[in-house]
Amino acid sequence: MKKVQPRVPSGFHEFNPAEQIILEQLKNQICRSFESFGFGPVETPAAELKEVILAKGHIDSKQIYTISRLPGEQDLSAALEDLAHSLDEGRLEESLQNLPLKQNPDRHAPDAIGSKLLNHIQELVKRSQTDMALHFDLTMPVARFVTNHKASLVFPFRRYQMQKVWRGERPQDSRFREFYQCDIDVIGRGSLDTLFDAEIPSIIYRTFQQMKIGAFIIRISNTKILEEYLRSAGIQDDRIIKVKSVLDDLEKVGIESTMSKLSEVAGISFDQSRSVIAFLTDDTSSSDEMLEKVKNLKISDRFQKGVEELSEVIRGVRMFGVPEEFFRIDMRIARGLDYYTGTIYETVLVDYPGIGSICSGGRYDDLASHFGDEKFPGVGISIGLTRLFKRLLLAGLIKTKASTVAPVLVTVLDLRCMNQYIRVANDLRMIGINTEMYLKVESLGKQLRYANRKGFQVAIVAGEMELARGVIAVKDLIVGNGIEIPIDVAAETIKKILGAVSDRE
Amino acid sequence: MKKVQPRVPSGFHEFNPAEQIILEQLKNQICRSFESFGFGPVETPAAELKEVILAKGHIDSKQIYTISRLPGEQDLSAALEDLAHSLDEGRLEESLQNLPLKQNPDRHAPDAIGSKLLNHIQELVKRSQTDMALHFDLTMPVARFVTNHKASLVFPFRRYQMQKVWRGERPQDSRFREFYQCDIDVIGRGSLDTLFDAEIPSIIYRTFQQMKIGAFIIRISNTKILEEYLRSAGIQDDRIIKVKSVLDDLEKVGIESTMSKLSEVAGISFDQSRSVIAFLTDDTSSSDEMLEKVKNLKISDRFQKGVEELSEVIRGVRMFGVPEEFFRIDMRIARGLDYYTGTIYETVLVDYPGIGSICSGGRYDDLASHFGDEKFPGVGISIGLTRLFKRLLLAGLIKTKASTVAPVLVTVLDLRCMNQYIRVANDLRMIGINTEMYLKVESLGKQLRYANRKGFQVAIVAGEMELARGVIAVKDLIVGNGIEIPIDVAAETIKKILGAVSDRE
C-alpha cells in the first residue's frame, strides 16, 4: 500500500490535547462573559456566495479562498493532459471534433479548432468551480445575516460569533491561514446610540479581567478625529487609507521609520509628518487633557463631531465602571480597515506590548449598505483567538496542565470486580466529576504510569480483598500518598479530596 | 451602488437566534457528557492535504470540496476571455508569443501555438488551485492526527471532536452541504480491548438520556457476522460493499423492494435474498436468543470470531449499566462504510423511526494503515448534529424559548440614574445572571415591547422617584405583575424570582 505522510497543510495549525483543553476553557470563558451582557450566539456558514463576499468591493480579495469541486478539478487536469497528448501526436483537431460540447462556438473564428478548444476548457473550468468562497472575517457575514433576517430579528441586535475564518496569507509571514475570531456586535436598525460605543470597553474590561492575564489598557479614539486631522495636515482623501495602514505599523517599526514612510505615502514633507506623529503619539497627556487639546482645535465640523462622540464615550466608559488605569484616549490607533466611521478601540497588554492588540474594533455606520438601502449602524470588537492563545502560551501567561479532562482514573485490577469499578465511576459522574476507566487488566504500575503521563489527579485502586472489606484506595497522584475510604461514600469523599488538590495548586 | 442579494449558498443553513441558543446548549450538553467519560477535546483544521484526504483511495471522492485561490480563479477566467477575443480577431498567435510562460514547451509539436496555449492554461489552472480540500468527516482527520502525533499522545487515546464537515451533496436531496459532526473515538496503539466496544453504548445511553428526547434503542451488531453470513449466502466479496449499502436503506424502502434490489446487486436469486432478509430482520428474538441462534451457525472462523466479540460486547454493555430496554442485537444494521471491522452501532428513537439513526459508529482496526505500518485500532461513534437538531425541532422534541440568553433586561428611564441601573446590572452579572441594558431613553412601553419580543423573563424598571426611595420594580414579563424591592438586595432577590419563574415553566 502506498503510504502518505500524515501532516497538516502549510499555514494551518492544530493544538495538542493539553493545549486544546485550555483553549476550550478560554473559549467558554469568553462566551460566558459576552452572554453576561446579553449577547447571544450566532453561527453563519463557513462559505458565502462569492458575489456576497465581494459586494463591498474594495476589500483585499487577494487572501480569499474559494471552494471548488474535486471531481471537476480532476476532470479538468485529465482533459488538459489529454489535449496536450493529442496535440503532440497531431490529432488535436480530431480529438476536438469528438468533444461533446454543451455550447458550440458560434463565433466566426478564423480558427475553429482553437475556438472549440477554448470553449471546451472554459466549460471544464466552470464545472470545477463553485459560486462559494470561505469567509475571511465575521464582520461581512454578520452584515449579510442582519440584512438577510431583518424581518425576524429584534433590534438593537446583540450577537457574539466564535468561528474559524480563512485567509490565504503567505506562510513565510508566520501568520495562520485558519484561525478563530470571537466577535461581538450590537447592530441597530436606522440608528444606534453612542451609549453602545461606551458599553463595549466595559465588556472588554470584564472579559480580560476574568482571564487573569495581567494588566491591560483599552485604547480609545475616533476615526473622524484622525481622518480630519490628517486632512488638515494636507493629506489628500485618496491617500488616507494608505496613511492609516502606515500608522497601524507605528509601534512595530518605530517613530523614525514611520515618519519617512508617512511623508512618502501621504505626499507631505518630513517636517509635516514629524508634527503629525508628534500629535498622535502624545504619551504625556491624560485622557481628559487629550480631550481638552482636541476640543480647542477647530479643524472642521466633522472633527468637532468626532470630539463630541469621543467625550461622550469616555464619560460613558467611566459610568459603566471601567477603572481609570484600564483605558485611555490614544490617537495613534488607526484601524486601517476602511469601514469604521467613529469610535475605534484597541487593547494591549501593559507588560507584553509586543503581542500587539488583543482585541480591536469600532463603530461602523454603513456596513450593510451594499445589501440594501436601509441603514444598520453597528459597533463591535473582535478577538483573534488563535493568535492570542498562541502568544499567551508562549509568554507563559496561560499554562497547560493535564492532557485529560478527567481528574479521576479508576484502575481495573480484577475483571470479576468490574461491577464495583463501574459503580464508583458512575457515582462520580453523577456528581459532576469526569472519570475515566482503565479498560484493560494490566499491572498497577502500568496503569499508574498511564495516569501520571496523562495528568490525572487521583487514581482509584482496589483489588478483590479491599472490595470484600467494602473499601477502595484513593491515590493522590500529585503528592503520591493514598488513603482507604468506604466504597459507599466514595464519590463524595473523592470530591472533597479533589477540592483540596485544586486548592493546593 | 450596486446592491447584492444577501443570501447563503444553496445547501447551507443558518439558525435563527432562538434556535442557535438551544443548539449551543445541546452542543455543551453533549461535550460535558463525553468529558464525563474522560474524552478530551481535539480540533483539526477544516482543510487537509488532498493527498491525505484521498489516501484511503476507495472513499466517495465525488462529494469532496477543494480549496482554490480567488485571485488565481480571476486571472484564469480573464485569460480565457482574452484568448477567446484574440482568437476572434485572428491575433491568437501574436498574443501567445507575448506570454510570459514559466516553462516553454519543449515538445516538438506540429502546432507550436496550440502547445503554448495549453501550457499557458495549465500554468494558470495550477496557480488557481491549492493542495487542500475541506474534510468531509472527522474519522479521516483523527486517523491523520493520531499517526501525526503518535510520539506525544498517550494511548489509549480518547478524544471528542465537534466540528463542521462539508460535502458536495446535491441540494435537491435536501441534505446539508455543511453540518456539525460530534465524534468520540478511543484509539489504541497496537491493540484495543473489546471492553472499549462495550463502554460505547453506555456513553450513548447517558448522553441521550440527558437530552430528554424520549425512548431510544441502541442497535448492536458485528460486521464480521454480517459479511460472513452474506458470503455464506453465495455473495461474492466484491459485491459485499454494495450489498451493505442496499441493506442500509432497508428501513427506508421496505422489505419487498430491498429483496429485489438485493438479488440484483448481490447476484443471488430472489428466494436466496428473501432468506437473507428474513435472517437479518428477525424482530421477535431477544438479544440472547439472537446470540444463541448465531452461535449455532457454523459458517466460518471469522463468523465465529464475530459471534464471540458480540457476546463479549453484550455482556459488557450490561455490566456498564445500560438497561435492557435501551439496547438490542439487530442484524439489519450494515453501516455501508467499508472501514468497520467488528462491532457496529446505530441508535434510533422508538417513537420517531423516520428520523433514522441519530448516532452510529463501530470498531475499525486499520484506519491509519495508509499513513504507516503501525496499527491504531479504534472504536467510536458519530452524531450528525445539524440534521439531528433540525429533526428534533421539527418533531417538537426540542423547543426554542427566547431569542435572548439574558433573563433580565434593565430598562433605562432617566439618564441621570444610569449609575444605579449599571450597578444593578453589574450586581446581577457578578452572581451569574446574564443581564442586558436598554441603552436608549425611550418610552417604557417601547422598552417592554422589546423585552417581550426577545423573551426576557423579568424587566427592571425604576425612575428617579423609586431610586430616591432606594427601590426598583421587578416586572415579571411572563405573568405580567411586578413587585418593588430594595436596590441593595436587588440581585439576590431577582435570582430567587428567576428560580421561581423557571420552576413554573
PDB file of N, CA and C in Angstrom, chain A residues 17-58:
ATOM      1  N   PRO A  17      -3.522  17.860  22.857  1.00  0.00           N
ATOM      2  CA  PRO A  17      -4.673  17.713  23.751  1.00  0.00           C
ATOM      3  C   PRO A  17      -4.628  18.627  24.978  1.00  0.00           C
ATOM      4  N   ALA A  18      -3.458  18.772  25.602  1.00  0.00           N
ATOM      5  CA  ALA A  18      -3.377  19.619  26.804  1.00  0.00           C
ATOM      6  C   ALA A  18      -3.670  21.076  26.458  1.00  0.00           C
ATOM      7  N   GLU A  19      -3.161  21.535  25.312  1.00  0.00           N
ATOM      8  CA  GLU A  19      -3.429  22.916  24.878  1.00  0.00           C
ATOM      9  C   GLU A  19      -4.903  23.094  24.525  1.00  0.00           C
ATOM     10  N   GLN A  20      -5.453  22.080  23.833  1.00  0.00           N
ATOM     11  CA  GLN A  20      -6.844  22.210  23.383  1.00  0.00           C
ATOM     12  C   GLN A  20      -7.789  22.307  24.581  1.00  0.00           C
ATOM     13  N   ILE A  21      -7.490  21.607  25.663  1.00  0.00           N
ATOM     14  CA  ILE A  21      -8.328  21.675  26.869  1.00  0.00           C
ATOM     15  C   ILE A  21      -8.379  23.117  27.385  1.00  0.00           C
ATOM     16  N   ILE A  22      -7.210  23.763  27.451  1.00  0.00           N
ATOM     17  CA  ILE A  22      -7.156  25.140  27.954  1.00  0.00           C
ATOM     18  C   ILE A  22      -7.842  26.087  26.968  1.00  0.00           C
ATOM     19  N   LEU A  23      -7.633  25.846  25.664  1.00  0.00           N
ATOM     20  CA  LEU A  23      -8.268  26.700  24.652  1.00  0.00           C
ATOM     21  C   LEU A  23      -9.790  26.626  24.768  1.00  0.00           C
ATOM     22  N   GLU A  24     -10.317  25.415  24.988  1.00  0.00           N
ATOM     23  CA  GLU A  24     -11.776  25.286  25.118  1.00  0.00           C
ATOM     24  C   GLU A  24     -12.271  26.029  26.363  1.00  0.00           C
ATOM     25  N   GLN A  25     -11.491  25.969  27.444  1.00  0.00           N
ATOM     26  CA  GLN A  25     -11.876  26.701  28.652  1.00  0.00           C
ATOM     27  C   GLN A  25     -11.911  28.196  28.375  1.00  0.00           C
ATOM     28  N   LEU A  26     -10.904  28.660  27.637  1.00  0.00           N
ATOM     29  CA  LEU A  26     -10.824  30.078  27.304  1.00  0.00           C
ATOM     30  C   LEU A  26     -12.007  30.492  26.436  1.00  0.00           C
ATOM     31  N   LYS A  27     -12.340  29.663  25.440  1.00  0.00           N
ATOM     32  CA  LYS A  27     -13.468  29.952  24.559  1.00  0.00           C
ATOM     33  C   LYS A  27     -14.759  30.042  25.376  1.00  0.00           C
ATOM     34  N   ASN A  28     -14.919  29.106  26.302  1.00  0.00           N
ATOM     35  CA  ASN A  28     -16.097  29.103  27.156  1.00  0.00           C
ATOM     36  C   ASN A  28     -16.192  30.344  28.019  1.00  0.00           C
ATOM     37  N   GLN A  29     -15.051  30.721  28.596  1.00  0.00           N
ATOM     38  CA  GLN A  29     -14.999  31.893  29.459  1.00  0.00           C
ATOM     39  C   GLN A  29     -15.396  33.148  28.677  1.00  0.00           C
ATOM     40  N   ILE A  30     -14.889  33.242  27.451  1.00  0.00           N
ATOM     41  CA  ILE A  30     -15.200  34.409  26.624  1.00  0.00           C
ATOM     42  C   ILE A  30     -16.691  34.425  26.283  1.00  0.00           C
ATOM     43  N   CYS A  31     -17.229  33.276  25.885  1.00  0.00           N
ATOM     44  CA  CYS A  31     -18.665  33.215  25.557  1.00  0.00           C
ATOM     45  C   CYS A  31     -19.516  33.597  26.761  1.00  0.00           C
ATOM     46  N   ARG A  32     -19.178  33.032  27.950  1.00  0.00           N
ATOM     47  CA  ARG A  32     -19.978  33.330  29.149  1.00  0.00           C
ATOM     48  C   ARG A  32     -19.921  34.824  29.460  1.00  0.00           C
ATOM     49  N   SER A  33     -18.757  35.427  29.256  1.00  0.00           N
ATOM     50  CA  SER A  33     -18.633  36.860  29.523  1.00  0.00           C
ATOM     51  C   SER A  33     -19.510  37.664  28.553  1.00  0.00           C
ATOM     52  N   PHE A  34     -19.460  37.311  27.276  1.00  0.00           N
ATOM     53  CA  PHE A  34     -20.291  38.012  26.290  1.00  0.00           C
ATOM     54  C   PHE A  34     -21.775  37.817  26.626  1.00  0.00           C
ATOM     55  N   GLU A  35     -22.133  36.607  27.027  1.00  0.00           N
ATOM     56  CA  GLU A  35     -23.538  36.336  27.345  1.00  0.00           C
ATOM     57  C   GLU A  35     -23.998  37.113  28.564  1.00  0.00           C
ATOM     58  N   SER A  36     -23.086  37.377  29.488  1.00  0.00           N
ATOM     59  CA  SER A  36     -23.497  38.107  30.690  1.00  0.00           C
ATOM     60  C   SER A  36     -23.962  39.523  30.337  1.00  0.00           C
ATOM     61  N   PHE A  37     -23.578  40.021  29.172  1.00  0.00           N
ATOM     62  CA  PHE A  37     -24.036  41.332  28.707  1.00  0.00           C
ATOM     63  C   PHE A  37     -25.201  41.218  27.713  1.00  0.00           C
ATOM     64  N   GLY A  38     -25.731  40.022  27.579  1.00  0.00           N
ATOM     65  CA  GLY A  38     -26.898  39.843  26.722  1.00  0.00           C
ATOM     66  C   GLY A  38     -26.598  39.548  25.255  1.00  0.00           C
ATOM     67  N   PHE A  39     -25.338  39.234  24.943  1.00  0.00           N
ATOM     68  CA  PHE A  39     -25.015  38.851  23.556  1.00  0.00           C
ATOM     69  C   PHE A  39     -25.323  37.365  23.373  1.00  0.00           C
ATOM     70  N   GLY A  40     -26.068  37.038  22.340  1.00  0.00           N
ATOM     71  CA  GLY A  40     -26.437  35.648  22.083  1.00  0.00           C
ATOM     72  C   GLY A  40     -25.621  35.087  20.938  1.00  0.00           C
ATOM     73  N   PRO A  41     -25.537  33.745  20.869  1.00  0.00           N
ATOM     74  CA  PRO A  41     -24.727  33.114  19.829  1.00  0.00           C
ATOM     75  C   PRO A  41     -25.370  33.177  18.439  1.00  0.00           C
ATOM     76  N   VAL A  42     -24.546  33.381  17.438  1.00  0.00           N
ATOM     77  CA  VAL A  42     -24.979  33.259  16.040  1.00  0.00           C
ATOM     78  C   VAL A  42     -23.873  32.504  15.331  1.00  0.00           C
ATOM     79  N   GLU A  43     -24.259  31.650  14.402  1.00  0.00           N
ATOM     80  CA  GLU A  43     -23.245  30.994  13.592  1.00  0.00           C
ATOM     81  C   GLU A  43     -23.668  31.071  12.139  1.00  0.00           C
ATOM     82  N   THR A  44     -22.762  31.511  11.296  1.00  0.00           N
ATOM     83  CA  THR A  44     -23.058  31.588   9.867  1.00  0.00           C
ATOM     84  C   THR A  44     -22.234  30.525   9.143  1.00  0.00           C
ATOM     85  N   PRO A  45     -22.658  30.147   7.932  1.00  0.00           N
ATOM     86  CA  PRO A  45     -21.893  29.130   7.204  1.00  0.00           C
ATOM     87  C   PRO A  45     -20.445  29.569   6.973  1.00  0.00           C
ATOM     88  N   ALA A  46     -19.545  28.609   6.858  1.00  0.00           N
ATOM     89  CA  ALA A  46     -18.152  28.919   6.535  1.00  0.00           C
ATOM     90  C   ALA A  46     -18.057  29.511   5.132  1.00  0.00           C
ATOM     91  N   ALA A  47     -19.012  29.138   4.284  1.00  0.00           N
ATOM     92  CA  ALA A  47     -18.985  29.595   2.895  1.00  0.00           C
ATOM     93  C   ALA A  47     -20.030  30.686   2.669  1.00  0.00           C
ATOM     94  N   GLU A  48     -19.652  31.698   1.953  1.00  0.00           N
ATOM     95  CA  GLU A  48     -20.595  32.714   1.490  1.00  0.00           C
ATOM     96  C   GLU A  48     -20.532  32.720  -0.037  1.00  0.00           C
ATOM     97  N   LEU A  49     -21.572  33.240  -0.647  1.00  0.00           N
ATOM     98  CA  LEU A  49     -21.524  33.385  -2.097  1.00  0.00           C
ATOM     99  C   LEU A  49     -20.410  34.365  -2.462  1.00  0.00           C
ATOM    100  N   LYS A  50     -19.722  34.083  -3.566  1.00  0.00           N
ATOM    101  CA  LYS A  50     -18.644  34.983  -3.982  1.00  0.00           C
ATOM    102  C   LYS A  50     -19.156  36.401  -4.162  1.00  0.00           C
ATOM    103  N   GLU A  51     -20.336  36.541  -4.778  1.00  0.00           N
ATOM    104  CA  GLU A  51     -20.864  37.881  -5.031  1.00  0.00           C
ATOM    105  C   GLU A  51     -21.150  38.616  -3.721  1.00  0.00           C
ATOM    106  N   VAL A  52     -21.517  37.864  -2.674  1.00  0.00           N
ATOM    107  CA  VAL A  52     -21.774  38.471  -1.366  1.00  0.00           C
ATOM    108  C   VAL A  52     -20.459  38.892  -0.722  1.00  0.00           C
ATOM    109  N   ILE A  53     -19.480  38.009  -0.793  1.00  0.00           N
ATOM    110  CA  ILE A  53     -18.196  38.278  -0.137  1.00  0.00           C
ATOM    111  C   ILE A  53     -17.442  39.403  -0.844  1.00  0.00           C
ATOM    112  N   LEU A  54     -17.736  39.580  -2.119  1.00  0.00           N
ATOM    113  CA  LEU A  54     -17.061  40.644  -2.872  1.00  0.00           C
ATOM    114  C   LEU A  54     -17.896  41.912  -2.980  1.00  0.00           C
ATOM    115  N   ALA A  55     -19.074  41.919  -2.354  1.00  0.00           N
ATOM    116  CA  ALA A  55     -20.007  43.030  -2.539  1.00  0.00           C
ATOM    117  C   ALA A  55     -19.393  44.377  -2.174  1.00  0.00           C
ATOM    118  N   LYS A  56     -18.609  44.395  -1.096  1.00  0.00           N
ATOM    119  CA  LYS A  56     -18.061  45.661  -0.627  1.00  0.00           C
ATOM    120  C   LYS A  56     -17.002  46.203  -1.581  1.00  0.00           C
ATOM    121  N   GLY A  57     -16.473  45.334  -2.432  1.00  0.00           N
ATOM    122  CA  GLY A  57     -15.601  45.812  -3.497  1.00  0.00           C
ATOM    123  C   GLY A  57     -14.172  46.059  -3.099  1.00  0.00           C
ATOM    124  N   HIS A  58     -13.924  47.028  -2.232  1.00  0.00           N
ATOM    125  CA  HIS A  58     -12.536  47.408  -2.008  1.00  0.00           C
ATOM    126  C   HIS A  58     -11.851  46.662  -0.858  1.00  0.00           C
TER     127      HIS A  58
END
